Short mmCIF file of C-alpha atoms and ligand atoms in Angstrom, two decimals:
data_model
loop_
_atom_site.label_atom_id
_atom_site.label_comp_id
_atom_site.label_asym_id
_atom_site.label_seq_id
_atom_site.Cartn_x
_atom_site.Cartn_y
_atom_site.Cartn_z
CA UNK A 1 20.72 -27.73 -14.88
CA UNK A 2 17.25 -27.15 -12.57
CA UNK A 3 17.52 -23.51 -11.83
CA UNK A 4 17.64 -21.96 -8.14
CA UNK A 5 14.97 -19.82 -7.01
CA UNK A 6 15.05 -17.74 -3.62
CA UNK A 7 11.77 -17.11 -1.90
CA UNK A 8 12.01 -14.61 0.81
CA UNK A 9 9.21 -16.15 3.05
CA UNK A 10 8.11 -19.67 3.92
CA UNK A 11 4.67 -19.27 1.76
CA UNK A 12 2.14 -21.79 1.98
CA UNK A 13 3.70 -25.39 0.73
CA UNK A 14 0.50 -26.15 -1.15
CA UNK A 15 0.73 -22.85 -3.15
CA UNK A 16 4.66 -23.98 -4.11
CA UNK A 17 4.04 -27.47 -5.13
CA UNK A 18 3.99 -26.84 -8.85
CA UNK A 19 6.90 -24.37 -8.77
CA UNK A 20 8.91 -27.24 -6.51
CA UNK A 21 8.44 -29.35 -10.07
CA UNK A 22 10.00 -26.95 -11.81
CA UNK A 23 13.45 -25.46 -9.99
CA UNK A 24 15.13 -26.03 -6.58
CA UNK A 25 13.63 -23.88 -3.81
CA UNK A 26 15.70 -22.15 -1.44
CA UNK A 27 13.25 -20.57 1.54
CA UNK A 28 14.22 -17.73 3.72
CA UNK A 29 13.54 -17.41 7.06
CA UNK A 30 14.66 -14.82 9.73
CA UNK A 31 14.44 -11.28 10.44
CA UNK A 32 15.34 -8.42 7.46
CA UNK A 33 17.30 -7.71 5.75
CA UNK A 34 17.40 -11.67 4.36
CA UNK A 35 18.73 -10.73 0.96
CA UNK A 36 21.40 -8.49 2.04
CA UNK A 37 22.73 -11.09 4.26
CA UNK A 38 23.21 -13.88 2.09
CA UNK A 39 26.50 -14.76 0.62
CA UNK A 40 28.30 -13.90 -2.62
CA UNK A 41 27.98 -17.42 -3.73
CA UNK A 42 24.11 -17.68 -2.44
CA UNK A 43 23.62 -14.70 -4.67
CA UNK A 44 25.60 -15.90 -7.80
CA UNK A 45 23.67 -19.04 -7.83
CA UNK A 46 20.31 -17.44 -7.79
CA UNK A 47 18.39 -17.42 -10.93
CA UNK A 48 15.12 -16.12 -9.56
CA UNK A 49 13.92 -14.08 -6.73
CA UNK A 50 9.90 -14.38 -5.40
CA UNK A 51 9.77 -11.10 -2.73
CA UNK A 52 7.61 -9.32 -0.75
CA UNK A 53 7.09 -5.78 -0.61
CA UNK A 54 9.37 -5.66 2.54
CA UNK A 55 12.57 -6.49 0.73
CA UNK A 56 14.55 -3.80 -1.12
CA UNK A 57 16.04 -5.00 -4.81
CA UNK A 58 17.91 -2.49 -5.67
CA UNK A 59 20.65 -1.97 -7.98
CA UNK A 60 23.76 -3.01 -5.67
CA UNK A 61 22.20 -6.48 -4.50
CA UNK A 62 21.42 -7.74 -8.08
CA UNK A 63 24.92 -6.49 -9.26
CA UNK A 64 25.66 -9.39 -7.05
CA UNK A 65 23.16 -11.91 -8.76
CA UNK A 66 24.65 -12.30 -12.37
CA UNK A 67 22.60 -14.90 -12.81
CA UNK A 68 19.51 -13.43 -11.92
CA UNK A 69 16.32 -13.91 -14.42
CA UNK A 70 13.46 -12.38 -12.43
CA UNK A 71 11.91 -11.23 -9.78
CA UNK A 72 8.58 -11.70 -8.52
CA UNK A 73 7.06 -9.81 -5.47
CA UNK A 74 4.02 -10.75 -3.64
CA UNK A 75 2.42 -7.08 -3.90
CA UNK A 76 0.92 -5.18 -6.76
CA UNK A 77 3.20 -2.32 -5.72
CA UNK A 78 7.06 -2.93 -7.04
CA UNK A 79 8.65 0.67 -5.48
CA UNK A 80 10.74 -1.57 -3.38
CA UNK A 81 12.36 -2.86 -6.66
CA UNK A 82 14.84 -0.63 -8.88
CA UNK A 83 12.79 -1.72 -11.78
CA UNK A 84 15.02 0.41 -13.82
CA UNK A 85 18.32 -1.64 -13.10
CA UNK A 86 16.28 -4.74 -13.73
CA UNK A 87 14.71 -3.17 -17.36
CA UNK A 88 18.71 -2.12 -17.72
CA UNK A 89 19.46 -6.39 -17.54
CA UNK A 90 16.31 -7.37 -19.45
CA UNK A 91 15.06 -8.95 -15.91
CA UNK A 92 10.78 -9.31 -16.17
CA UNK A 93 9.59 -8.01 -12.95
CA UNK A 94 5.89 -9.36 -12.02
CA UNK A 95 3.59 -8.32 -9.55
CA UNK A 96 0.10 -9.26 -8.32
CA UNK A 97 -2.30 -6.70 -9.78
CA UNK A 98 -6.12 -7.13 -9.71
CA UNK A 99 -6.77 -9.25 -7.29
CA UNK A 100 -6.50 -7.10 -4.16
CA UNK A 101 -8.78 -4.27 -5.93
CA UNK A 102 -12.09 -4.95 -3.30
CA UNK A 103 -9.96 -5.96 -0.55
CA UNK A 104 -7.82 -2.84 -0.25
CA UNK A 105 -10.68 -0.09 -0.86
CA UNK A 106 -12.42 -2.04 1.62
CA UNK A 107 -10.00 -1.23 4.34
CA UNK A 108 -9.39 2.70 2.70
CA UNK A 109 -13.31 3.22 3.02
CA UNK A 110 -12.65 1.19 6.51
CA UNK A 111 -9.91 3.78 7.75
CA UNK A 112 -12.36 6.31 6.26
CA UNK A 113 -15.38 5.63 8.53
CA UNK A 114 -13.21 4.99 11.48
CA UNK A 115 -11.41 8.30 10.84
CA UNK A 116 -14.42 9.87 10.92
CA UNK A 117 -16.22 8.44 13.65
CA UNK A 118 -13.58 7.93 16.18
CA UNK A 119 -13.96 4.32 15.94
CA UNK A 120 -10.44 4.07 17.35
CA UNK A 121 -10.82 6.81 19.80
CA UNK A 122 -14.19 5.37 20.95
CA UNK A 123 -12.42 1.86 21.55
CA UNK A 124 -9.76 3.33 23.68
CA UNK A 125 -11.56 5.23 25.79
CA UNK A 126 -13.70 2.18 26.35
CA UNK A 127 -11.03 -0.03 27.34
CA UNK A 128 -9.08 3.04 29.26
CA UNK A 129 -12.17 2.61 31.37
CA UNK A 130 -13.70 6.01 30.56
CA UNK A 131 -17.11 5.38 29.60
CA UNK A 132 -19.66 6.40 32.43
CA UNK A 133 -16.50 7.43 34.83
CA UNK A 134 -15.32 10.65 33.24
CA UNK A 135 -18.64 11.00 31.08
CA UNK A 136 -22.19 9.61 29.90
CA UNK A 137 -23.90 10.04 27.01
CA UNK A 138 -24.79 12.82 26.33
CA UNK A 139 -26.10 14.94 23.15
CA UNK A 140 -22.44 16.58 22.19
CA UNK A 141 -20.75 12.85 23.69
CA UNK A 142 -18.18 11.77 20.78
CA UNK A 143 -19.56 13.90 17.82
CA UNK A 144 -17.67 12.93 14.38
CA UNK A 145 -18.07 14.00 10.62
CA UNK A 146 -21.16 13.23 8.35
CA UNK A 147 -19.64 10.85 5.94
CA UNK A 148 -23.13 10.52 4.37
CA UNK A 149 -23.54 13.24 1.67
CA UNK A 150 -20.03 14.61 2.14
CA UNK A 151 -17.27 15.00 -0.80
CA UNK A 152 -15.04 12.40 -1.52
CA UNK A 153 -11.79 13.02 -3.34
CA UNK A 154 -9.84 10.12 -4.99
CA UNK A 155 -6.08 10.75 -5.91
CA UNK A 156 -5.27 7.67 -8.36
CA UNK A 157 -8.42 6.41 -10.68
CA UNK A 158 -6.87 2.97 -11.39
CA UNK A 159 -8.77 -0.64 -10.28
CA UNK A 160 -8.71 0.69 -6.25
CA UNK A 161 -9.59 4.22 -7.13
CA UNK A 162 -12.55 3.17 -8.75
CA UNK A 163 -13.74 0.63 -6.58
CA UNK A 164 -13.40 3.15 -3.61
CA UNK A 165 -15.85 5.47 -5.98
CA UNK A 166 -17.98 2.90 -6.15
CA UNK A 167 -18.47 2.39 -2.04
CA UNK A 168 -18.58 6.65 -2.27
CA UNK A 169 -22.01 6.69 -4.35
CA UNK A 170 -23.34 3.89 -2.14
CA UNK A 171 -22.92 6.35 1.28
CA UNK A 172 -24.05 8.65 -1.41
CA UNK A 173 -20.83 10.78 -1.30
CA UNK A 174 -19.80 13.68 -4.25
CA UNK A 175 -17.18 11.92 -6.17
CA UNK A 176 -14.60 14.11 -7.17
CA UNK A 177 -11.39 12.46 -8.92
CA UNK A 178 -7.60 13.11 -10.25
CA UNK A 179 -5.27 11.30 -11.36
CA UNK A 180 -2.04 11.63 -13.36
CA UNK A 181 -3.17 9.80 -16.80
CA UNK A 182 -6.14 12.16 -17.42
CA UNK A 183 -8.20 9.22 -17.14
CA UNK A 184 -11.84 9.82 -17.07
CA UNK A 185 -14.27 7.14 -15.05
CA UNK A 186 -18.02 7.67 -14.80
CA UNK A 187 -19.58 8.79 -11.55
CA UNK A 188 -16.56 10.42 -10.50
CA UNK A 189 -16.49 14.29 -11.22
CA UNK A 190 -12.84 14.82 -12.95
CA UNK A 191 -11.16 18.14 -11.52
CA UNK A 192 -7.70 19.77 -10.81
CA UNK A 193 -5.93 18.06 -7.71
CA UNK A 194 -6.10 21.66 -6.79
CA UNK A 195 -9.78 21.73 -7.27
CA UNK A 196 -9.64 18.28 -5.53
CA UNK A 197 -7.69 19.38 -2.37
CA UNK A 198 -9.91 22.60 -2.04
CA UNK A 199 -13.15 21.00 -2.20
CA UNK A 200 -13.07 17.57 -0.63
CA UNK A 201 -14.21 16.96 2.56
CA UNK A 202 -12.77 13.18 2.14
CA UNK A 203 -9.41 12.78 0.11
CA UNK A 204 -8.28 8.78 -0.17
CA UNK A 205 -5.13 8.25 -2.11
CA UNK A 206 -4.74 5.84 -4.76
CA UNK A 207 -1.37 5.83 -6.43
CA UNK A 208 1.89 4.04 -7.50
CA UNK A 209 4.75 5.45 -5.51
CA UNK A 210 7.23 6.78 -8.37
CA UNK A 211 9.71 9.53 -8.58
CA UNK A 212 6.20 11.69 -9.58
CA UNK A 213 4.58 10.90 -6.87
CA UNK A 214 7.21 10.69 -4.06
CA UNK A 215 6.03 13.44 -1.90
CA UNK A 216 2.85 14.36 -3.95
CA UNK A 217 0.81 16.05 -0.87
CA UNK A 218 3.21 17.93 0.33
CA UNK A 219 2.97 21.11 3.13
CA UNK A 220 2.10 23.03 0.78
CA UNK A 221 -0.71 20.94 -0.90
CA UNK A 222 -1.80 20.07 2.23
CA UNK A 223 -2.38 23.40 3.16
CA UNK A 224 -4.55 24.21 0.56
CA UNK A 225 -6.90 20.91 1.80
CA UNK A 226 -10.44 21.87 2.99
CA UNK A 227 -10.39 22.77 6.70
CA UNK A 228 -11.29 19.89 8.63
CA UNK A 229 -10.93 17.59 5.90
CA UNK A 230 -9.98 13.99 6.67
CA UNK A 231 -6.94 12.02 4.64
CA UNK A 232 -7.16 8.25 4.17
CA UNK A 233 -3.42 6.77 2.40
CA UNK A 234 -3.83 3.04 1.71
CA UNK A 235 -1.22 3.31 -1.24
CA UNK A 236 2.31 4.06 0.01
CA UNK A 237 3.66 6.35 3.18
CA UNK A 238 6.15 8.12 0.15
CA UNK A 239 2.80 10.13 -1.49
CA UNK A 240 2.34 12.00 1.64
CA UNK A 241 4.72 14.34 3.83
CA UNK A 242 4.45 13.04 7.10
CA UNK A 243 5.57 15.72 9.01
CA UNK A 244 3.37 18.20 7.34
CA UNK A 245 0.41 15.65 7.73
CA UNK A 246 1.19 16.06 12.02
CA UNK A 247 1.30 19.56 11.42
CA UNK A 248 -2.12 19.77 9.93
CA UNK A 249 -3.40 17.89 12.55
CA UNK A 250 -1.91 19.33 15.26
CA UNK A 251 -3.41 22.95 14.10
CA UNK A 252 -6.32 21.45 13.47
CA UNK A 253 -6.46 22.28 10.04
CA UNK A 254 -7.51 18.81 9.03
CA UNK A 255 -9.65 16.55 11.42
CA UNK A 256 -7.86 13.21 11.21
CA UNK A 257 -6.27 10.49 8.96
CA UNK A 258 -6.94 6.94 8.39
CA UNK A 259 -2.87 5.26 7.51
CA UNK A 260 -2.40 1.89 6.35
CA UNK A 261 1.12 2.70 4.91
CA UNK A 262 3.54 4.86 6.15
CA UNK A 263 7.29 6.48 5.28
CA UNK A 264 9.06 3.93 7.62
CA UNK A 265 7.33 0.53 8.24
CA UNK A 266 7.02 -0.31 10.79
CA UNK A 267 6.62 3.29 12.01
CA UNK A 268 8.85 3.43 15.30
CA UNK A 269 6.40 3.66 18.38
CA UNK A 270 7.58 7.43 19.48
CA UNK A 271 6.22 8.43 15.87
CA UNK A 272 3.93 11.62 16.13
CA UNK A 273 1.52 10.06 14.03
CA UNK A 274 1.12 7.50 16.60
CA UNK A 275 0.51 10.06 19.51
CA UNK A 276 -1.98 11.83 17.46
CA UNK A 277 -6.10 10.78 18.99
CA UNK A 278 -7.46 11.41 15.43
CA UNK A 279 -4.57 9.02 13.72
CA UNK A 280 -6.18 5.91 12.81
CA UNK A 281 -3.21 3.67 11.99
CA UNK A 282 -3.43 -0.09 10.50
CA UNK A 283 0.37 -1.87 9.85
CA UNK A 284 0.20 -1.93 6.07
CA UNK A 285 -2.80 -4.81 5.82
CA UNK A 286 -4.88 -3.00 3.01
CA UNK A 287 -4.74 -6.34 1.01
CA UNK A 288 -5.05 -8.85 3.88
CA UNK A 289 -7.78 -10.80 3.48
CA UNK A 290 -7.38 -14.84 3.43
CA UNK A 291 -9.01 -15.04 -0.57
CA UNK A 292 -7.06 -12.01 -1.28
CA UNK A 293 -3.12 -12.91 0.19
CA UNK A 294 -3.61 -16.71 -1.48
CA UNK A 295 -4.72 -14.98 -4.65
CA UNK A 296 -2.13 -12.84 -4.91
CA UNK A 297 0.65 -15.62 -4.14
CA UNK A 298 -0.88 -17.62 -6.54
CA UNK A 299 -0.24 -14.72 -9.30
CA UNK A 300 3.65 -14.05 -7.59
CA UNK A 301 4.08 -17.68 -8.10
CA UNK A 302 2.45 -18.31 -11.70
CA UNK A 303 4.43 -15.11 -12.84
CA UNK A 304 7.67 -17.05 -11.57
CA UNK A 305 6.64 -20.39 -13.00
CA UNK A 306 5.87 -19.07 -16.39
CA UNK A 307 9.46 -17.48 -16.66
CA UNK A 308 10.99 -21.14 -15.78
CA UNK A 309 8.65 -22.89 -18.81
CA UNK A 310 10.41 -20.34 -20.92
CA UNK A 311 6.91 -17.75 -21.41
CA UNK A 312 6.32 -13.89 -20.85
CA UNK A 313 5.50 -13.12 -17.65
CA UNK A 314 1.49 -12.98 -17.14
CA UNK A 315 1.80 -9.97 -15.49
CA UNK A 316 5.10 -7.98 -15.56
CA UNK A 317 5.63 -4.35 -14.63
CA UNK A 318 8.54 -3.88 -17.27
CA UNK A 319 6.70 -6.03 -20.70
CA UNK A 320 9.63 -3.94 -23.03
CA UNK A 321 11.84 -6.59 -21.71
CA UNK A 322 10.71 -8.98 -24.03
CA UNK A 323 10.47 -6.98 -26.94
CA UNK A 324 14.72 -5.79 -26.67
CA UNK A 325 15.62 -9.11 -26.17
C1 GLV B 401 0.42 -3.67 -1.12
O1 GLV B 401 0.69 -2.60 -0.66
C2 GLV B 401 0.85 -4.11 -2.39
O2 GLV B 401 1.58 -3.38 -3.08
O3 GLV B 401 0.50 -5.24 -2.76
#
């Protein structure tokens, strides 16, 4: 019997063709949450799941899909999934990893510049009709931070971590870098995320949301940041307490922050984060570039079509599922 696959978003037709070929396609459309509304017997029948990084697989929806054989999400990030209760069912989970490496340090060095500049600032006041009304130019008119020759620190030395590194030593930043593993990457100075926090005048995080890492810069580890320091998060809202971050900014211990992810997405509009001037905030589009978001459903869909020919997923966040089976 052809197998029943649920896609959470209409994705490009041309990208599905192959995966049409091999099970019946059912596409969801609407507003969230899509999975939580279908029925009992839309869930029993389904036999694979493609998702994106909006929908939440966790343990009571799949203890509705008996039937379930994997899931594939169009992100490289699976904290959305309990990948536990699908390691628990031998269920491959695959993400897109890789592929969005260039694209998403672009837009943390992006949120970098722009924090420090007041690219964001400068725009509004601009279009607020400010410029020559209120003010000219003038030698102390819109004065930022020196990126150039300043001190970078990178939380998270994976593929992005390292790529953002590699921008640093081209605005010919001090690298300084920590990350959980230990791992060691040339160019980048490994130190304590203590020693990290205390010394950078840059910090850009780079790491998996987990149970470790839920929370990581906390009011207390922010506090111990280098006055006047700007934070850049392009990895998840979790690593980073929110409220402490508005704190810090409000008291002017740090300078500003360049968000692409946040707690809540989308962050409500009366967020404080939002009413900050030095907040530069981007919805959660680290990754979107055209190459980049057709890449990465390409993987999301090979990973898919490689469990329905019967193969290992190419690139699956729990591999130990294949070797307990
Ligand atoms: C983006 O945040 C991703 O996980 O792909």
């Amino acid at each position: 019997m052809r197998k029943r696959v649920v896609i959470t978003y209409p994705l490009p037709p041309e990208r599905l063709g192959a995966l049409a070929n091999l099970c019946d396609l059912d596409v969801l459309e609407g507003s969230q949450p899509l999975l939580q509304s279908l029925s009992s017997e839309q869930l029993a029948s389904c036999n694979g799941l493609i998702c994106l990084l909006t929908d939440s697989i966790d343990r009571a929806l799949v203890d509705n899909m008996p039937n379930l054989q994997f899931v594939s999400s169009v992100s490289v990030g699976v904290d959305h999934i309990d990948v536990e209760a699908m390691t628990a069912r031998n269920i491959p989970v695959g993400h897109t990893p890789g592929v969005l490496v260039d694209a998403t340090a672009d837009t943390a060095f992006a949120l970098l510049l722009a924090a420090a500049r007041r690219v964001a600032e400068g725009d509004r006041y601009i279009r607020e009709g400010n410029w020559g009304r209120k003010t000219r130019w003038s030698p102390d008119f819109f004065l930022g931070k020196d990126v150039s020759g300043g001190t970078l620190g990178i939380i998270g030395l994976g593929a992005i971590g390292q790529a953002v590194a590699r921008r640093a030593a081209g605005f010919g930043m001090s690298v300084l870098g920590w990350t959980p593993s230990g791992r060691k990457v040339p160019g980048v100075d490994s130190v304590s995320l203590e020693e990290l926090l205390l010394r950078s005048d840059f910090v850009s995080v780079h790491l998996a949301l987990a149970k470790e890492t839920r929370n990581l810069l906390d009011a207390a580890k922010i506090a111990t940041m280098k006055p006047g320091a700007v934070l850049v998060n392009t990895a998840r809202g979790g690593i980073v307490d929110e409220s402490a971050l508005v704190a810090a900014l409000n008291s002017g211990h740090l300078y500003a922050a360049g968000l692409d992810v946040f707690e809540r997405e989308p962050i409500a509009m009366d967020d404080p984060l939002l009413r900050h001037p030095r907040v530069v905030a981007v919805p959660h589009i680290g990754s979107a570039t055209t190459l980049t978001r057709a890449k990465m459903v390409d993987l999301a869909i090979g990973n898919a079509a490689a469990v329905l020919q019967g193969q290992p997923m190419p690139h699956c966040v729990n591999p130990g599922v294949y070797t307990t089976q």
